[in-house]
Amino acid sequence: MSKRSLALVAAVAALSTGLAACGGDDDSAGSGSTSAPAGKVGVILPDSASSARWETADRKFLTEAFTTAGVEADIQNANGDKAKFSTLCDQMINGGVSVLMIVNLDSETGAACEKKAAAQGIKTIDYDRLTLGGEATYYVSFDNVAVGTAQGEGLVTCMKNLGKDSGPVALLNGSPTDNNATLFKQGYEAAITSAGYTIADDQSVPDWDNTQAGTIFEQMFTKANGNFVGVDAANDGLGGAVIAVLEKNKVAGKIPVTGQDATDEGLQRVLLGTQCMTVYKAIKAEAEAASKLAIALSKGEAPTVSGVTKDTVTGKDVASELLVPVGIFPETVKDVVADGFTTAAKLCTTAELKAACTKYGVS
């Protein structure tokens, strides 16, 4: 097993210790435990367009965890609409949830929701994104600076493998209203510049919108006459938009591009060599860590976590559980499959991809 494979397996195993899940379905969780929960848990996911993970992974794993614990849960998706997010928040508060877990669309909307919940004595959990200026009791995510660092270091490795030891790099960042995007950039920009590369262009993509990302990057590419030695795209969706522009200009694979989330499309591009790497975040472990806190809170308990995160708006320390991300390259795509996050059948769908899967041991 490669060093990267060992690191992935060790990280995921460590994060999963003591957490269990079994099969479940759709939005609400039924009985499965003899202990009676103190109340219902509400969960608001952000959208399904910025990343497939929210519906294909987070919903699934959260539902399974709540089902196993016998805790009733209402899991809804705001579909990128701030007004719908606020409506869902009000409905859940009025519907009697005792714990509310949110992935905010922006800190302002998220904070307003959390303040309403706090006024009703409802505990809140920031899931994946910290709500600046909010009232969260807990925050569960990955070390998002480390996510960015993994991207930046991965990009540096890919550029050096192509003989590019210096030169201009383009940054295509996530939404300016997402605090995670700020942390990702902090990590990858530091890794890239400390390795001796320059930042040629630096743009953010509103709402992580992949269509806008394509337009923005095409303008960046045209302005620079394609003179980039690498592109740090903040997630796989943005990476796909970048690569579409590079393919149109017949330079895909010649300019390394990063990603994040280990989506099926991102992993396929990594296998084919058009995307140099992605970052795998063991979403099952994240969902289980968050659901474990929500379940404890719903039963009136006061769970402990391993650290704190500073809310830069309020100055408060938010009790936090931060998980470890792992950079994924062609030779370690198989480890994401082995972890159960996706399957070879979903990745190895064409003759070209089947050949790549065979080459890199994806089965």
Short mmCIF file of C-alpha atoms in Angstrom, two decimals:
data_model
loop_
_atom_site.label_atom_id
_atom_site.label_comp_id
_atom_site.label_asym_id
_atom_site.label_seq_id
_atom_site.Cartn_x
_atom_site.Cartn_y
_atom_site.Cartn_z
CA MET A 1 0.00 0.00 0.00
CA SER A 2 1.30 3.47 -0.90
CA LYS A 3 2.12 6.10 1.72
CA ARG A 4 -0.88 8.15 0.55
CA SER A 5 -3.13 5.08 0.80
CA LEU A 6 -1.95 4.38 4.32
CA ALA A 7 -2.57 8.00 5.30
CA LEU A 8 -6.09 7.90 3.89
CA VAL A 9 -7.03 4.64 5.54
CA ALA A 10 -5.56 5.72 8.87
CA ALA A 11 -7.31 9.09 8.82
CA VAL A 12 -10.70 7.65 7.92
CA ALA A 13 -10.36 4.81 10.43
CA ALA A 14 -9.45 7.21 13.21
CA LEU A 15 -12.34 9.53 12.45
CA SER A 16 -14.86 6.69 12.27
CA THR A 17 -13.91 5.09 15.60
CA GLY A 18 -16.90 4.76 17.89
CA LEU A 19 -19.41 5.88 15.27
CA ALA A 20 -21.83 3.47 13.62
CA ALA A 21 -24.45 3.63 10.89
CA CYS A 22 -26.85 1.30 9.13
CA GLY A 23 -29.33 1.51 6.29
CA GLY A 24 -32.00 4.20 6.25
CA ASP A 25 -34.13 6.17 3.83
CA ASP A 26 -35.26 9.63 2.79
CA ASP A 27 -36.06 12.63 4.98
CA SER A 28 -37.16 11.34 8.35
CA ALA A 29 -35.70 8.75 10.68
CA GLY A 30 -37.80 6.20 12.51
CA SER A 31 -37.40 4.09 15.61
CA GLY A 32 -34.41 1.82 16.14
CA SER A 33 -33.50 2.34 19.78
CA THR A 34 -35.17 1.70 23.11
CA SER A 35 -34.09 5.08 24.50
CA ALA A 36 -36.54 7.91 23.93
CA PRO A 37 -35.03 11.06 22.40
CA ALA A 38 -35.80 14.40 24.00
CA GLY A 39 -36.78 15.95 20.68
CA LYS A 40 -36.65 16.09 16.92
CA VAL A 41 -33.60 17.19 14.91
CA GLY A 42 -33.92 19.54 11.96
CA VAL A 43 -31.27 19.71 9.23
CA ILE A 44 -31.03 22.30 6.46
CA LEU A 45 -28.68 21.44 3.58
CA PRO A 46 -27.61 24.26 1.25
CA ASP A 47 -28.18 23.13 -2.35
CA SER A 48 -27.58 20.34 -4.84
CA ALA A 49 -25.89 22.35 -7.59
CA SER A 50 -22.57 23.45 -6.06
CA SER A 51 -21.63 19.86 -5.21
CA ALA A 52 -23.37 16.51 -5.54
CA ARG A 53 -22.26 15.59 -2.02
CA TRP A 54 -25.16 17.25 -0.20
CA GLU A 55 -27.78 14.91 -1.63
CA THR A 56 -25.75 11.83 -2.51
CA ALA A 57 -23.62 11.64 0.63
CA ASP A 58 -24.58 13.99 3.48
CA ARG A 59 -28.31 13.29 3.36
CA LYS A 60 -27.68 9.55 3.18
CA PHE A 61 -25.21 9.36 6.05
CA LEU A 62 -27.12 11.74 8.32
CA THR A 63 -30.34 9.80 7.76
CA GLU A 64 -28.61 6.50 8.53
CA ALA A 65 -27.12 7.84 11.75
CA PHE A 66 -30.41 9.26 13.03
CA THR A 67 -32.27 6.06 12.07
CA THR A 68 -29.77 3.94 13.99
CA ALA A 69 -30.21 6.11 17.09
CA GLY A 70 -34.00 6.13 16.85
CA VAL A 71 -34.05 9.93 16.65
CA GLU A 72 -36.66 11.63 14.48
CA ALA A 73 -35.06 13.92 11.91
CA ASP A 74 -36.34 16.28 9.25
CA ILE A 75 -33.71 16.83 6.53
CA GLN A 76 -34.49 19.51 3.93
CA ASN A 77 -32.53 21.28 1.18
CA ALA A 78 -32.68 25.04 0.59
CA ASN A 79 -31.69 24.57 -3.06
CA GLY A 80 -29.46 27.64 -3.02
CA ASP A 81 -32.38 29.95 -2.16
CA LYS A 82 -31.87 32.20 0.89
CA ALA A 83 -35.60 32.89 1.20
CA LYS A 84 -36.31 29.16 1.19
CA PHE A 85 -33.55 28.64 3.76
CA SER A 86 -35.21 31.17 6.06
CA THR A 87 -38.63 29.58 5.51
CA LEU A 88 -37.26 26.13 6.33
CA CYS A 89 -35.65 27.55 9.46
CA ASP A 90 -38.96 29.05 10.63
CA GLN A 91 -40.86 25.86 9.82
CA MET A 92 -38.45 23.71 11.78
CA ILE A 93 -38.45 26.02 14.78
CA ASN A 94 -42.26 26.20 14.73
CA GLY A 95 -42.40 22.43 14.13
CA GLY A 96 -40.81 21.72 17.48
CA VAL A 97 -37.24 20.68 16.74
CA SER A 98 -35.00 20.62 19.78
CA VAL A 99 -31.80 20.71 17.73
CA LEU A 100 -31.18 22.49 14.44
CA MET A 101 -28.23 21.68 12.19
CA ILE A 102 -27.54 24.03 9.28
CA VAL A 103 -25.21 24.46 6.33
CA ASN A 104 -25.54 28.18 5.73
CA LEU A 105 -25.84 29.82 2.32
CA ASP A 106 -24.21 32.88 3.82
CA SER A 107 -23.40 33.92 7.36
CA GLU A 108 -26.04 36.67 7.51
CA THR A 109 -28.94 34.34 6.71
CA GLY A 110 -27.49 31.57 8.85
CA ALA A 111 -26.95 33.87 11.84
CA ALA A 112 -30.53 35.16 11.66
CA CYS A 113 -31.78 31.58 11.74
CA GLU A 114 -29.56 30.62 14.67
CA LYS A 115 -30.63 33.65 16.68
CA LYS A 116 -34.29 32.72 16.20
CA ALA A 117 -33.51 29.19 17.32
CA ALA A 118 -31.57 30.37 20.37
CA ALA A 119 -34.49 32.57 21.41
CA GLN A 120 -36.62 29.41 21.53
CA GLY A 121 -34.02 27.44 23.49
CA ILE A 122 -33.06 25.34 20.47
CA LYS A 123 -29.45 24.16 20.24
CA THR A 124 -27.76 24.72 16.87
CA ILE A 125 -24.92 23.01 15.04
CA ASP A 126 -22.98 24.58 12.17
CA TYR A 127 -22.37 21.72 9.78
CA ASP A 128 -19.43 22.00 7.36
CA ARG A 129 -19.53 25.84 7.30
CA LEU A 130 -19.07 28.13 10.28
CA THR A 131 -21.76 30.81 10.53
CA LEU A 132 -19.90 34.00 11.38
CA GLY A 133 -21.78 36.12 13.90
CA GLY A 134 -24.08 33.20 14.65
CA GLU A 135 -25.19 31.37 17.78
CA ALA A 136 -24.01 27.83 17.05
CA THR A 137 -23.50 25.57 20.04
CA TYR A 138 -21.15 23.37 18.02
CA TYR A 139 -19.31 23.41 14.70
CA VAL A 140 -18.45 20.23 12.80
CA SER A 141 -16.33 20.37 9.66
CA PHE A 142 -12.94 19.56 8.23
CA ASP A 143 -9.84 21.59 8.93
CA ASN A 144 -10.55 23.84 5.98
CA VAL A 145 -7.16 25.55 5.90
CA ALA A 146 -5.71 22.03 5.70
CA VAL A 147 -8.07 21.29 2.79
CA GLY A 148 -6.64 24.28 0.94
CA THR A 149 -3.10 23.32 1.87
CA ALA A 150 -3.66 19.84 0.44
CA GLN A 151 -4.87 21.43 -2.79
CA GLY A 152 -1.97 23.85 -3.01
CA GLU A 153 0.66 21.24 -2.23
CA GLY A 154 -0.97 18.84 -4.68
CA LEU A 155 -0.92 21.46 -7.40
CA VAL A 156 2.75 22.20 -6.71
CA THR A 157 3.54 18.49 -7.05
CA CYS A 158 1.68 18.29 -10.36
CA MET A 159 3.35 21.42 -11.75
CA LYS A 160 6.79 20.17 -10.79
CA ASN A 161 6.03 16.80 -12.40
CA LEU A 162 5.49 18.70 -15.64
CA GLY A 163 8.80 20.51 -15.22
CA LYS A 164 7.22 23.79 -14.13
CA ASP A 165 9.23 24.88 -11.09
CA SER A 166 7.94 28.45 -11.21
CA GLY A 167 5.47 30.59 -13.10
CA PRO A 168 2.00 32.14 -12.96
CA VAL A 169 -0.88 30.32 -11.27
CA ALA A 170 -4.58 31.21 -11.49
CA LEU A 171 -6.86 30.93 -8.45
CA LEU A 172 -10.55 30.21 -8.95
CA ASN A 173 -12.02 30.53 -5.48
CA GLY A 174 -15.37 29.54 -4.02
CA SER A 175 -18.19 31.85 -3.05
CA PRO A 176 -17.15 35.06 -1.29
CA THR A 177 -20.05 34.56 1.15
CA ASP A 178 -18.78 31.14 2.26
CA ASN A 179 -16.28 31.33 5.13
CA ASN A 180 -14.91 27.93 4.06
CA ALA A 181 -13.85 29.42 0.72
CA THR A 182 -11.79 32.00 2.58
CA LEU A 183 -10.09 29.26 4.59
CA PHE A 184 -9.45 27.08 1.53
CA LYS A 185 -7.79 30.00 -0.21
CA GLN A 186 -5.68 30.77 2.84
CA GLY A 187 -4.30 27.25 2.66
CA TYR A 188 -3.66 26.88 -1.06
CA GLU A 189 -2.39 30.38 -1.71
CA ALA A 190 0.22 30.00 1.03
CA ALA A 191 1.32 26.60 -0.29
CA ILE A 192 1.62 27.87 -3.87
CA THR A 193 3.44 31.12 -3.16
CA SER A 194 5.80 29.57 -0.61
CA ALA A 195 6.86 27.12 -3.31
CA GLY A 196 7.99 30.01 -5.52
CA TYR A 197 5.02 30.46 -7.86
CA THR A 198 3.25 33.74 -8.55
CA ILE A 199 -0.50 34.43 -8.52
CA ALA A 200 -1.41 35.67 -11.98
CA ASP A 201 -5.15 36.04 -11.42
CA ASP A 202 -7.45 35.56 -8.46
CA GLN A 203 -11.23 35.42 -8.87
CA SER A 204 -14.13 34.21 -6.72
CA VAL A 205 -17.25 32.48 -8.01
CA PRO A 206 -20.58 33.70 -6.58
CA ASP A 207 -22.56 30.89 -4.93
CA TRP A 208 -20.07 28.28 -6.20
CA ASP A 209 -22.00 28.45 -9.48
CA ASN A 210 -20.31 26.20 -12.04
CA THR A 211 -21.77 28.01 -15.04
CA GLN A 212 -20.47 31.35 -13.80
CA ALA A 213 -17.15 29.65 -13.04
CA GLY A 214 -16.77 28.70 -16.70
CA THR A 215 -17.42 32.26 -17.84
CA ILE A 216 -15.09 33.76 -15.24
CA PHE A 217 -12.25 31.37 -16.03
CA GLU A 218 -12.62 31.81 -19.78
CA GLN A 219 -12.16 35.56 -19.25
CA MET A 220 -9.11 34.87 -17.05
CA PHE A 221 -7.66 32.51 -19.66
CA THR A 222 -8.22 34.95 -22.52
CA LYS A 223 -6.76 37.88 -20.59
CA ALA A 224 -3.60 35.88 -19.83
CA ASN A 225 -3.40 34.30 -23.29
CA GLY A 226 -3.48 30.95 -21.52
CA ASN A 227 -0.20 31.67 -19.76
CA PHE A 228 -0.82 29.66 -16.58
CA VAL A 229 1.36 26.85 -15.27
CA GLY A 230 -1.47 25.72 -12.99
CA VAL A 231 -4.98 26.50 -11.77
CA ASP A 232 -6.19 26.03 -8.22
CA ALA A 233 -9.94 25.51 -8.53
CA ALA A 234 -11.56 25.37 -5.12
CA ASN A 235 -13.76 22.32 -5.73
CA ASP A 236 -14.47 19.68 -8.36
CA GLY A 237 -17.39 21.61 -9.84
CA LEU A 238 -15.21 24.66 -10.45
CA GLY A 239 -12.41 22.37 -11.62
CA GLY A 240 -14.74 20.85 -14.21
CA ALA A 241 -15.63 24.32 -15.50
CA VAL A 242 -11.92 25.17 -15.80
CA ILE A 243 -11.12 21.95 -17.60
CA ALA A 244 -13.95 22.51 -20.10
CA VAL A 245 -12.26 25.79 -21.07
CA LEU A 246 -8.86 24.09 -21.28
CA GLU A 247 -10.30 21.32 -23.45
CA LYS A 248 -11.80 23.88 -25.79
CA ASN A 249 -8.34 25.40 -26.10
CA LYS A 250 -6.71 21.96 -26.50
CA VAL A 251 -4.51 22.28 -23.39
CA ALA A 252 -6.39 20.03 -20.93
CA GLY A 253 -3.86 17.93 -19.05
CA LYS A 254 -1.05 20.33 -19.89
CA ILE A 255 -2.10 22.82 -17.21
CA PRO A 256 -2.70 21.07 -13.85
CA VAL A 257 -6.04 21.80 -12.16
CA THR A 258 -7.12 20.98 -8.60
CA GLY A 259 -10.49 20.16 -7.09
CA GLN A 260 -12.18 19.11 -3.86
CA ASP A 261 -14.95 16.76 -2.70
CA ALA A 262 -13.86 13.64 -4.62
CA THR A 263 -17.01 13.72 -6.75
CA ASP A 264 -17.40 10.97 -9.33
CA GLU A 265 -16.73 13.47 -12.12
CA GLY A 266 -13.68 14.83 -10.32
CA LEU A 267 -12.28 11.36 -9.68
CA GLN A 268 -12.84 10.42 -13.33
CA ARG A 269 -10.88 13.47 -14.46
CA VAL A 270 -8.11 12.60 -12.00
CA LEU A 271 -7.94 9.10 -13.49
CA LEU A 272 -7.81 10.53 -17.02
CA GLY A 273 -5.18 13.14 -16.14
CA THR A 274 -7.15 16.28 -16.99
CA GLN A 275 -7.48 17.11 -13.26
CA CYS A 276 -4.30 16.67 -11.26
CA MET A 277 -5.90 15.92 -7.88
CA THR A 278 -8.92 16.31 -5.65
CA VAL A 279 -9.35 16.41 -1.89
CA TYR A 280 -11.28 13.61 -0.21
CA LYS A 281 -13.21 14.58 2.86
CA ALA A 282 -14.66 11.50 4.55
CA ILE A 283 -18.20 12.86 4.57
CA LYS A 284 -19.51 9.76 6.33
CA ALA A 285 -17.24 10.56 9.28
CA GLU A 286 -18.28 14.23 9.20
CA ALA A 287 -21.98 13.35 9.09
CA GLU A 288 -21.59 10.82 11.90
CA ALA A 289 -19.66 13.28 14.07
CA ALA A 290 -22.36 15.93 13.58
CA SER A 291 -25.25 13.51 14.08
CA LYS A 292 -23.61 12.15 17.23
CA LEU A 293 -23.63 15.68 18.69
CA ALA A 294 -27.21 16.31 17.54
CA ILE A 295 -28.43 13.04 19.03
CA ALA A 296 -26.77 13.81 22.37
CA LEU A 297 -28.25 17.32 22.41
CA SER A 298 -31.71 15.97 21.54
CA LYS A 299 -31.48 13.82 24.68
CA GLY A 300 -30.51 16.76 26.87
CA GLU A 301 -26.86 15.80 27.11
CA ALA A 302 -23.84 18.12 26.88
CA PRO A 303 -21.30 16.33 24.65
CA THR A 304 -17.62 17.25 24.55
CA VAL A 305 -15.54 17.89 21.42
CA SER A 306 -11.84 18.09 20.69
CA GLY A 307 -11.31 21.79 19.99
CA VAL A 308 -12.62 25.28 19.29
CA THR A 309 -12.85 27.59 16.28
CA LYS A 310 -12.74 31.37 16.53
CA ASP A 311 -15.75 33.25 15.18
CA THR A 312 -13.96 36.26 13.68
CA VAL A 313 -17.12 38.39 13.90
CA THR A 314 -18.11 37.79 17.53
CA GLY A 315 -14.67 36.83 18.81
CA LYS A 316 -16.20 33.80 20.51
CA ASP A 317 -14.69 30.32 20.51
CA VAL A 318 -17.14 27.80 19.06
CA ALA A 319 -16.78 24.23 20.35
CA SER A 320 -15.61 22.30 17.30
CA GLU A 321 -14.89 18.89 15.86
CA LEU A 322 -12.55 19.25 12.87
CA LEU A 323 -11.72 16.26 10.70
CA VAL A 324 -8.68 15.56 8.53
CA PRO A 325 -8.80 15.85 4.69
CA VAL A 326 -6.68 13.77 2.31
CA GLY A 327 -5.29 14.70 -1.12
CA ILE A 328 -6.20 12.17 -3.84
CA PHE A 329 -4.12 11.49 -6.94
CA PRO A 330 -4.62 8.82 -9.67
CA GLU A 331 -2.89 6.11 -7.66
CA THR A 332 -5.10 6.69 -4.59
CA VAL A 333 -8.50 6.95 -6.25
CA LYS A 334 -8.88 3.26 -5.34
CA ASP A 335 -8.77 4.20 -1.65
CA VAL A 336 -11.83 6.42 -1.99
CA VAL A 337 -13.64 3.43 -3.54
CA ALA A 338 -12.36 1.13 -0.80
CA ASP A 339 -13.76 3.55 1.79
CA GLY A 340 -17.24 3.09 0.31
CA PHE A 341 -17.62 6.71 -0.83
CA THR A 342 -18.19 5.68 -4.46
CA THR A 343 -17.90 2.55 -6.59
CA ALA A 344 -15.81 1.36 -9.51
CA ALA A 345 -19.04 0.92 -11.47
CA LYS A 346 -19.74 4.64 -11.15
CA LEU A 347 -16.21 5.65 -12.15
CA CYS A 348 -15.16 3.14 -14.81
CA THR A 349 -17.90 3.92 -17.32
CA THR A 350 -16.09 4.23 -20.67
CA ALA A 351 -13.35 2.30 -22.43
CA GLU A 352 -10.86 5.05 -21.61
CA LEU A 353 -11.91 5.13 -17.96
CA LYS A 354 -11.91 1.33 -17.70
CA ALA A 355 -8.33 1.32 -18.94
CA ALA A 356 -7.40 3.99 -16.37
CA CYS A 357 -9.19 2.05 -13.61
CA THR A 358 -7.22 -1.06 -14.51
CA LYS A 359 -3.98 0.93 -14.55
CA TYR A 360 -4.59 2.40 -11.10
CA GLY A 361 -6.19 -0.63 -9.47
CA VAL A 362 -9.72 0.71 -9.15
CA SER A 363 -12.06 -2.24 -8.79
#
